[in-house]
């Protein structure tokens, strides 16, 4: 769906495939001096993006450790970029996980968009092939979110250029 929104070129980054270890760099990420090739590759990947959609489940009322770990690996690569959230879980649709990510995003100098997509009890929306069927409401929310993300990605690119 994101490809259909003008101005967006999308790449899906699956943390299960990227398979980072628990953070094991010598220096804090604010230095931007990384020891490991996997950190350098992760930093290069995040650097090239102008905006993000964090897709998260909810575990015990928050987002999972694997997502926190992947975010903590880097710092400047996230800075001054917009981020939006798609969350899933049981009745809450992962709302608390997304809200906790908003706090984290502010520490990374990211702009967290208000527009988001919640997917409650997603197992009820799977078709026979096991693919999730978005409701009309979720489709509308996703389109609005992605259009805003495309707008802010462009705006913040200009701001980052001014910061040098
Ligand atoms: C340890 C654990 C804690 C969970 N806690 C919550 C929760 O607090 N709220 C919620 O809505 N769903 C909760 N769930 C349900 C998950 O969001 C749901 O199982 C989801 O499919 C997990 O995502 P994953 O399959 O990508 O790991 C929990 C699941 C697990 C395994």
Coordinates of N, CA and C and ligand atoms in Angstrom, one line a residue:
X1 N 0.8 -1.2 0.0 CA 0.0 0.0 0.0 C 0.9 1.3 0.0
X2 N 2.0 1.2 0.8 CA 2.8 2.4 0.9 C 3.3 2.9 -0.5
X3 N 3.6 1.9 -1.4 CA 4.1 2.2 -2.7 C 3.1 3.1 -3.5
X4 N 1.8 3.0 -3.1 CA 0.8 3.7 -3.9 C 0.8 5.2 -3.5
X5 N 1.4 5.6 -2.4 CA 1.4 7.0 -2.0 C 2.5 7.7 -2.7
X6 N 2.2 8.8 -3.5 CA 3.2 9.5 -4.2 C 4.3 10.0 -3.3
X7 N 5.5 9.9 -3.8 CA 6.7 10.4 -3.0 C 7.3 9.4 -2.1
X8 N 6.7 8.2 -2.0 CA 7.3 7.2 -1.1 C 8.0 6.1 -1.9
X9 N 9.2 5.7 -1.5 CA 9.9 4.6 -2.0 C 10.1 3.7 -0.8
X10 N 9.6 2.5 -0.8 CA 9.6 1.7 0.5 C 10.5 0.5 0.5
X11 N 11.2 0.4 1.6 CA 11.9 -0.9 1.9 C 11.5 -1.4 3.2
X12 N 11.2 -2.7 3.2 CA 10.8 -3.4 4.5 C 12.1 -3.9 5.2
X13 N 12.3 -3.6 6.4 CA 13.5 -4.1 7.2 C 13.0 -5.0 8.2
X14 N 13.3 -6.3 8.1 CA 12.7 -7.3 9.0 C 13.8 -7.6 10.1
X15 N 13.6 -7.2 11.3 CA 14.6 -7.4 12.4 C 15.0 -8.9 12.6
X16 N 14.1 -9.8 12.2 CA 14.4 -11.2 12.4 C 15.5 -11.6 11.3
X17 N 15.4 -10.9 10.2 CA 16.5 -11.2 9.1 C 17.7 -10.5 9.4
X18 N 17.6 -9.2 9.9 CA 18.8 -8.4 10.2 C 19.6 -9.0 11.3
X19 N 18.9 -9.6 12.3 CA 19.5 -10.5 13.3 C 20.6 -9.8 14.1
X20 N 20.4 -8.6 14.6 CA 21.4 -8.0 15.4 C 21.6 -8.7 16.7
X21 N 22.8 -8.8 17.3 CA 23.0 -9.3 18.6 C 22.5 -8.3 19.7
X22 N 22.6 -8.6 20.9 CA 22.3 -7.6 21.9 C 23.5 -6.6 21.8
X23 N 23.1 -5.3 22.0 CA 24.1 -4.2 21.7 C 25.4 -4.5 22.4
X24 N 26.5 -4.5 21.6 CA 27.8 -4.8 22.1 C 28.9 -3.9 21.6
X25 N 28.5 -2.7 21.2 CA 29.5 -1.7 20.8 C 30.3 -1.1 22.0
X26 N 31.5 -0.7 21.8 CA 32.3 -0.2 22.9 C 31.8 1.2 23.2
X27 N 31.6 2.0 22.2 CA 31.2 3.4 22.5 C 29.7 3.7 22.3
X28 N 29.2 4.6 23.0 CA 27.8 5.0 22.8 C 27.5 5.4 21.4
X29 N 26.4 5.1 20.8 CA 26.1 5.4 19.4 C 26.2 6.9 19.0
X30 N 26.1 7.8 20.0 CA 26.3 9.3 19.7 C 27.6 9.6 19.1
X31 N 28.7 8.8 19.4 CA 30.0 9.0 18.8 C 30.0 8.6 17.3
X32 N 29.1 7.7 16.9 CA 29.1 7.3 15.5 C 30.3 6.5 15.1
X33 N 31.0 5.9 16.0 CA 32.2 5.1 15.7 C 31.9 3.7 16.1
X34 N 31.7 2.9 15.1 CA 31.2 1.5 15.3 C 32.3 0.5 15.1
X35 N 32.3 -0.5 16.0 CA 33.3 -1.6 15.9 C 32.9 -2.6 14.9
X36 N 31.7 -3.0 14.9 CA 31.3 -4.2 14.2 C 30.7 -3.9 12.8
X37 N 30.9 -4.9 11.9 CA 30.4 -4.7 10.5 C 28.9 -4.7 10.5
X38 N 28.2 -5.5 11.4 CA 26.8 -5.5 11.4 C 26.2 -4.2 11.8
X39 N 27.0 -3.5 12.7 CA 26.5 -2.1 13.2 C 26.7 -1.1 12.0
X40 N 27.8 -1.2 11.3 CA 28.1 -0.3 10.2 C 27.0 -0.5 9.1
X41 N 26.6 -1.8 8.9 CA 25.6 -2.1 7.8 C 24.3 -1.5 8.3
X42 N 23.9 -1.7 9.5 CA 22.6 -1.2 10.1 C 22.6 0.3 10.0
X43 N 23.7 0.9 10.4 CA 23.8 2.4 10.4 C 23.7 2.9 8.9
X44 N 24.3 2.2 8.0 CA 24.2 2.7 6.6 C 22.8 2.6 6.1
X45 N 22.1 1.5 6.5 CA 20.7 1.3 6.0 C 19.8 2.4 6.6
X46 N 19.9 2.7 7.9 CA 19.1 3.7 8.5 C 19.4 5.1 8.0
X47 N 20.7 5.3 7.8 CA 21.1 6.6 7.3 C 20.5 7.0 6.0
X48 N 20.3 6.0 5.1 CA 19.8 6.3 3.8 C 18.3 6.6 3.7
X49 N 17.6 6.3 4.9 CA 16.1 6.5 4.9 C 15.8 8.0 5.4
X50 N 14.7 8.5 4.8 CA 14.3 9.8 5.2 C 13.1 9.8 6.1
X51 N 12.5 8.6 6.3 CA 11.3 8.5 7.2 C 11.2 7.0 7.6
X52 N 10.4 6.8 8.6 CA 10.2 5.4 9.1 C 8.8 5.1 9.5
X53 N 8.4 3.8 9.3 CA 7.2 3.3 9.9 C 7.6 2.2 10.8
X54 N 7.5 2.4 12.1 CA 7.8 1.3 13.0 C 6.6 0.4 13.2
X55 N 6.8 -0.9 12.9 CA 5.7 -1.8 13.0 C 6.0 -2.7 14.2
X56 N 5.1 -2.6 15.2 CA 5.4 -3.3 16.5 C 4.2 -4.1 17.0
X57 N 4.5 -5.3 17.6 CA 3.5 -5.9 18.4 C 3.5 -5.3 19.8
X58 N 2.6 -5.7 20.7 CA 2.6 -5.3 22.1 C 2.9 -6.5 23.0
X59 N 4.0 -6.4 23.8 CA 4.3 -7.4 24.8 C 4.2 -6.7 26.2
X60 N 3.4 -7.3 27.0 CA 3.2 -6.7 28.4 C 3.2 -5.2 28.4
X61 N 2.3 -4.7 27.6 CA 1.9 -3.3 27.5 C 3.0 -2.4 27.0
X62 N 4.0 -3.0 26.3 CA 5.0 -2.1 25.6 C 5.5 -2.8 24.4
X63 N 6.5 -2.2 23.7 CA 7.1 -2.8 22.5 C 8.2 -3.8 22.9
X64 N 8.5 -4.7 22.0 CA 9.4 -5.8 22.4 C 10.9 -5.4 22.4
X65 N 11.7 -6.1 23.2 CA 13.1 -5.8 23.5 C 13.9 -5.8 22.2
X66 N 13.5 -6.6 21.2 CA 14.3 -6.7 20.0 C 14.2 -5.4 19.2
X67 N 13.1 -4.7 19.3 CA 13.0 -3.4 18.6 C 13.8 -2.3 19.3
X68 N 13.7 -2.3 20.7 CA 14.5 -1.4 21.5 C 15.9 -1.5 21.2
X69 N 16.4 -2.8 21.2 CA 17.8 -3.1 20.9 C 18.3 -2.5 19.5
X70 N 17.5 -2.8 18.5 CA 17.8 -2.3 17.2 C 17.9 -0.8 17.1
X71 N 17.0 -0.1 17.8 CA 16.9 1.3 17.8 C 18.1 1.8 18.6
X72 N 18.4 1.2 19.7 CA 19.5 1.7 20.6 C 20.9 1.6 19.9
X73 N 21.1 0.8 19.0 CA 22.4 0.6 18.3 C 22.9 1.9 17.6
X74 N 21.9 2.8 17.3 CA 22.3 4.0 16.5 C 21.7 5.3 17.2
X75 N 22.2 6.4 16.7 CA 21.6 7.7 17.2 C 21.4 8.7 16.1
X76 N 22.5 9.2 15.6 CA 22.4 10.3 14.6 C 21.6 9.9 13.3
X77 N 21.7 8.6 13.1 CA 21.0 8.0 11.9 C 19.5 8.2 12.0
X78 N 19.0 8.3 13.2 CA 17.5 8.5 13.4 C 17.1 9.9 13.5
X79 N 18.1 10.8 13.8 CA 17.8 12.2 14.1 C 17.1 13.0 13.0
X80 N 16.2 13.8 13.5 CA 15.4 14.7 12.6 C 14.8 14.1 11.4
X81 N 14.2 12.9 11.7 CA 13.4 12.2 10.7 C 12.1 11.9 11.2
X82 N 11.0 11.9 10.4 CA 9.7 11.5 10.9 C 9.5 10.0 11.0
X83 N 8.7 9.7 12.0 CA 8.3 8.3 12.2 C 6.9 8.1 12.5
X84 N 6.3 7.1 11.9 CA 4.9 6.8 12.2 C 4.8 5.3 12.7
X85 N 3.6 5.0 13.3 CA 3.5 3.7 13.9 C 2.4 2.8 13.4
X86 N 2.7 1.5 13.2 CA 1.6 0.5 13.0 C 1.8 -0.5 14.1
X87 N 0.7 -0.7 14.9 CA 0.9 -1.6 16.0 C -0.2 -2.7 16.0
X88 N 0.1 -3.8 16.6 CA -0.8 -4.9 16.6 C -0.7 -5.6 17.9
X89 N -1.8 -6.3 18.3 CA -1.8 -7.0 19.6 C -3.2 -7.5 19.8
X90 N -3.6 -7.7 21.1 CA -4.9 -8.1 21.4 C -5.8 -6.9 21.4
X91 N -6.7 -6.8 22.4 CA -7.7 -5.7 22.3 C -7.2 -4.3 22.1
X92 N -6.0 -4.0 22.7 CA -5.5 -2.6 22.6 C -4.9 -2.3 21.2
X93 N -4.7 -3.3 20.4 CA -4.2 -3.0 19.1 C -2.7 -2.5 19.2
X94 N -2.1 -2.7 20.3 CA -0.7 -2.3 20.5 C -0.6 -0.8 20.7
X95 N -1.7 -0.2 21.2 CA -1.6 1.3 21.4 C -0.6 1.7 22.4
X96 N -0.5 0.9 23.5 CA 0.5 1.3 24.5 C 1.9 1.1 24.0
X97 N 2.2 0.1 23.2 CA 3.5 -0.1 22.6 C 3.9 1.1 21.8
X98 N 2.9 1.6 20.9 CA 3.2 2.7 20.1 C 3.4 4.0 20.9
X99 N 2.6 4.2 22.0 CA 2.8 5.3 22.8 C 4.2 5.3 23.5
X100 N 4.7 4.2 23.9 CA 6.0 4.1 24.5 C 7.1 4.4 23.4
X101 N 6.8 4.0 22.2 CA 7.8 4.4 21.1 C 7.8 5.9 20.9
X102 N 6.7 6.5 21.1 CA 6.7 8.0 20.9 C 7.7 8.7 21.9
X103 N 7.8 8.2 23.1 CA 8.7 8.8 24.1 C 10.1 8.5 23.6
X104 N 10.4 7.3 23.2 CA 11.7 6.9 22.7 C 12.1 7.8 21.5
X105 N 11.1 8.0 20.6 CA 11.4 8.8 19.4 C 11.8 10.2 19.7
X106 N 11.2 10.8 20.8 CA 11.5 12.2 21.2 C 13.0 12.3 21.6
X107 N 13.5 11.2 22.3 CA 14.9 11.2 22.8 C 15.9 11.1 21.6
X108 N 15.4 10.6 20.5 CA 16.2 10.4 19.3 C 16.0 11.6 18.3
X109 N 15.4 12.7 18.8 CA 15.1 13.9 18.0 C 14.3 13.5 16.7
X110 N 13.4 12.6 16.9 CA 12.6 12.2 15.7 C 11.2 12.9 15.9
X111 N 10.5 13.1 14.8 CA 9.2 13.6 14.8 C 8.2 12.5 14.7
X112 N 7.5 12.2 15.8 CA 6.5 11.1 15.8 C 5.1 11.6 15.4
X113 N 4.6 11.1 14.3 CA 3.4 11.6 13.7 C 2.2 11.1 14.6
X114 N 1.2 11.9 14.7 CA 0.0 11.5 15.5 C -0.8 10.4 14.7
X115 N -0.8 10.5 13.4 CA -1.5 9.5 12.6 C -0.9 8.2 12.8
X116 N -1.7 7.1 13.0 CA -1.1 5.8 13.2 C -2.2 4.8 12.8
X117 N -1.7 3.5 12.8 CA -2.7 2.4 12.4 C -2.6 1.4 13.6
X118 N -3.8 1.1 14.1 CA -3.9 0.1 15.2 C -4.6 -1.2 14.6
X119 N -4.0 -2.3 15.0 CA -4.6 -3.6 14.5 C -4.9 -4.5 15.7
X120 N -6.1 -4.4 16.3 CA -6.5 -5.2 17.4 C -6.9 -6.6 17.0
X121 N -6.6 -7.6 17.8 CA -7.0 -9.0 17.5 C -6.8 -9.3 16.1
X122 N -5.6 -9.1 15.5 CA -5.4 -9.3 14.1 C -5.7 -10.7 13.6
X123 N -5.6 -11.7 14.5 CA -5.9 -13.1 14.0 C -7.3 -13.3 13.5
X124 N -8.2 -12.4 13.9 CA -9.6 -12.4 13.4 C -9.7 -11.9 12.0
X125 N -8.6 -11.2 11.5 CA -8.7 -10.6 10.2 C -7.9 -11.3 9.1
X126 N -7.4 -12.5 9.5 CA -6.6 -13.3 8.5 C -7.4 -14.0 7.5
X127 N -7.1 -14.0 6.2 CA -7.8 -14.8 5.2 C -7.2 -16.2 5.2
X128 N -7.7 -17.1 4.3 CA -7.3 -18.5 4.3 C -5.8 -18.6 4.0
X129 N -5.2 -17.7 3.3 CA -3.7 -17.7 3.0 C -2.9 -17.1 4.2
X130 N -3.6 -16.8 5.3 CA -2.9 -16.2 6.4 C -2.5 -14.8 6.3
X131 N -3.1 -14.1 5.3 CA -2.7 -12.6 5.1 C -3.8 -11.8 5.8
X132 N -3.3 -10.7 6.4 CA -4.2 -9.8 7.1 C -5.0 -9.0 6.1
X133 N -6.3 -8.9 6.3 CA -7.2 -8.1 5.5 C -7.6 -6.8 6.2
X134 N -7.0 -5.7 5.7 CA -7.2 -4.5 6.4 C -8.7 -4.0 6.3
X135 N -9.2 -3.4 7.4 CA -10.6 -2.9 7.3 C -10.5 -1.6 6.5
X136 N -11.7 -1.1 6.2 CA -11.8 0.2 5.4 C -11.2 1.3 6.3
X137 N -11.5 1.2 7.6 CA -11.0 2.2 8.6 C -9.5 2.2 8.6
X138 N -8.9 1.0 8.7 CA -7.5 0.9 8.8 C -6.8 1.4 7.5
X139 N -7.4 1.1 6.4 CA -6.9 1.5 5.1 C -6.9 3.1 5.0
X140 N -8.0 3.7 5.5 CA -8.1 5.1 5.5 C -7.0 5.7 6.4
X141 N -6.9 5.1 7.6 CA -5.9 5.6 8.6 C -4.4 5.5 8.0
X142 N -4.2 4.4 7.3 CA -2.9 4.1 6.7 C -2.5 5.1 5.6
X143 N -3.5 5.4 4.8 CA -3.3 6.3 3.7 C -3.0 7.7 4.2
X144 N -3.8 8.1 5.2 CA -3.6 9.5 5.8 C -2.2 9.5 6.5
X145 N -1.8 8.5 7.2 CA -0.5 8.4 7.9 C 0.6 8.5 6.9
X146 N 0.5 7.7 5.8 CA 1.6 7.7 4.8 C 1.7 9.0 4.0
X147 N 0.6 9.6 3.7 CA 0.7 10.9 3.0 C 1.4 11.9 3.9
X148 N 1.1 11.9 5.2 CA 1.7 12.9 6.1 C 3.2 12.5 6.3
X149 N 3.5 11.3 6.3 CA 4.9 10.8 6.4 C 5.7 11.3 5.2
X150 N 5.1 11.2 4.0 CA 5.8 11.6 2.8 C 6.0 13.1 2.8
X151 N 5.0 13.9 3.3 CA 5.2 15.3 3.4 C 6.3 15.7 4.3
X152 N 6.3 15.1 5.5 CA 7.3 15.4 6.5 C 8.7 14.9 6.2
X153 N 8.8 13.8 5.4 CA 10.1 13.3 5.0 C 10.8 14.4 4.1
X154 N 10.0 15.0 3.3 CA 10.5 16.0 2.4 C 10.9 17.3 3.1
X155 N 10.0 17.7 4.0 CA 10.3 18.9 4.8 C 11.5 18.7 5.7
X156 N 11.6 17.6 6.3 CA 12.7 17.4 7.3 C 14.0 17.2 6.6
X157 N 14.0 16.7 5.4 CA 15.2 16.6 4.6 C 15.9 18.0 4.4
X158 N 15.0 19.0 4.2 CA 15.5 20.3 4.0 C 16.1 20.8 5.3
X159 N 15.4 20.5 6.4 CA 15.9 21.0 7.8 C 17.3 20.3 8.1
X160 N 17.4 19.0 7.8 CA 18.6 18.3 8.1 C 19.8 18.9 7.3
X161 N 19.5 19.3 6.0 CA 20.5 19.9 5.2 C 21.0 21.2 5.8
X162 N 20.2 21.9 6.4 CA 20.6 23.2 7.1 C 21.5 22.9 8.3
X163 N 21.2 21.8 9.0 CA 22.0 21.4 10.1 C 23.4 20.9 9.8
X164 N 23.5 20.5 8.5 CA 24.9 20.1 8.0 C 25.2 18.7 8.3
Ligands
LIG1 C1 4.9 -12.1 26.2 C2 3.7 -11.6 25.5 C3 3.0 -10.6 26.1 C4 1.9 -10.0 25.4 N1 1.3 -8.9 25.9 C5 0.4 -8.3 25.2 C6 -0.2 -7.1 25.7 O1 0.2 -6.5 26.7 N2 -1.1 -6.5 25.0 C7 -1.6 -7.0 23.8 O2 -2.4 -6.4 23.2 N3 -1.1 -8.2 23.3 C8 -0.2 -8.8 24.0 N4 0.4 -10.0 23.6 C9 -0.2 -10.5 22.3 C10 0.8 -10.2 21.2 O3 0.7 -8.8 20.8 C11 0.4 -11.0 20.0 O4 0.6 -12.4 20.3 C12 1.3 -10.7 18.8 O5 1.0 -11.7 17.8 C13 2.8 -10.8 19.0 O6 3.5 -10.4 17.9 P1 4.5 -11.4 17.1 O7 3.7 -12.6 16.8 O8 5.0 -10.6 16.0 O9 5.6 -11.7 18.1 C14 1.4 -10.6 24.2 C15 2.1 -11.7 23.7 C16 3.2 -12.2 24.3 C17 4.0 -13.3 23.7

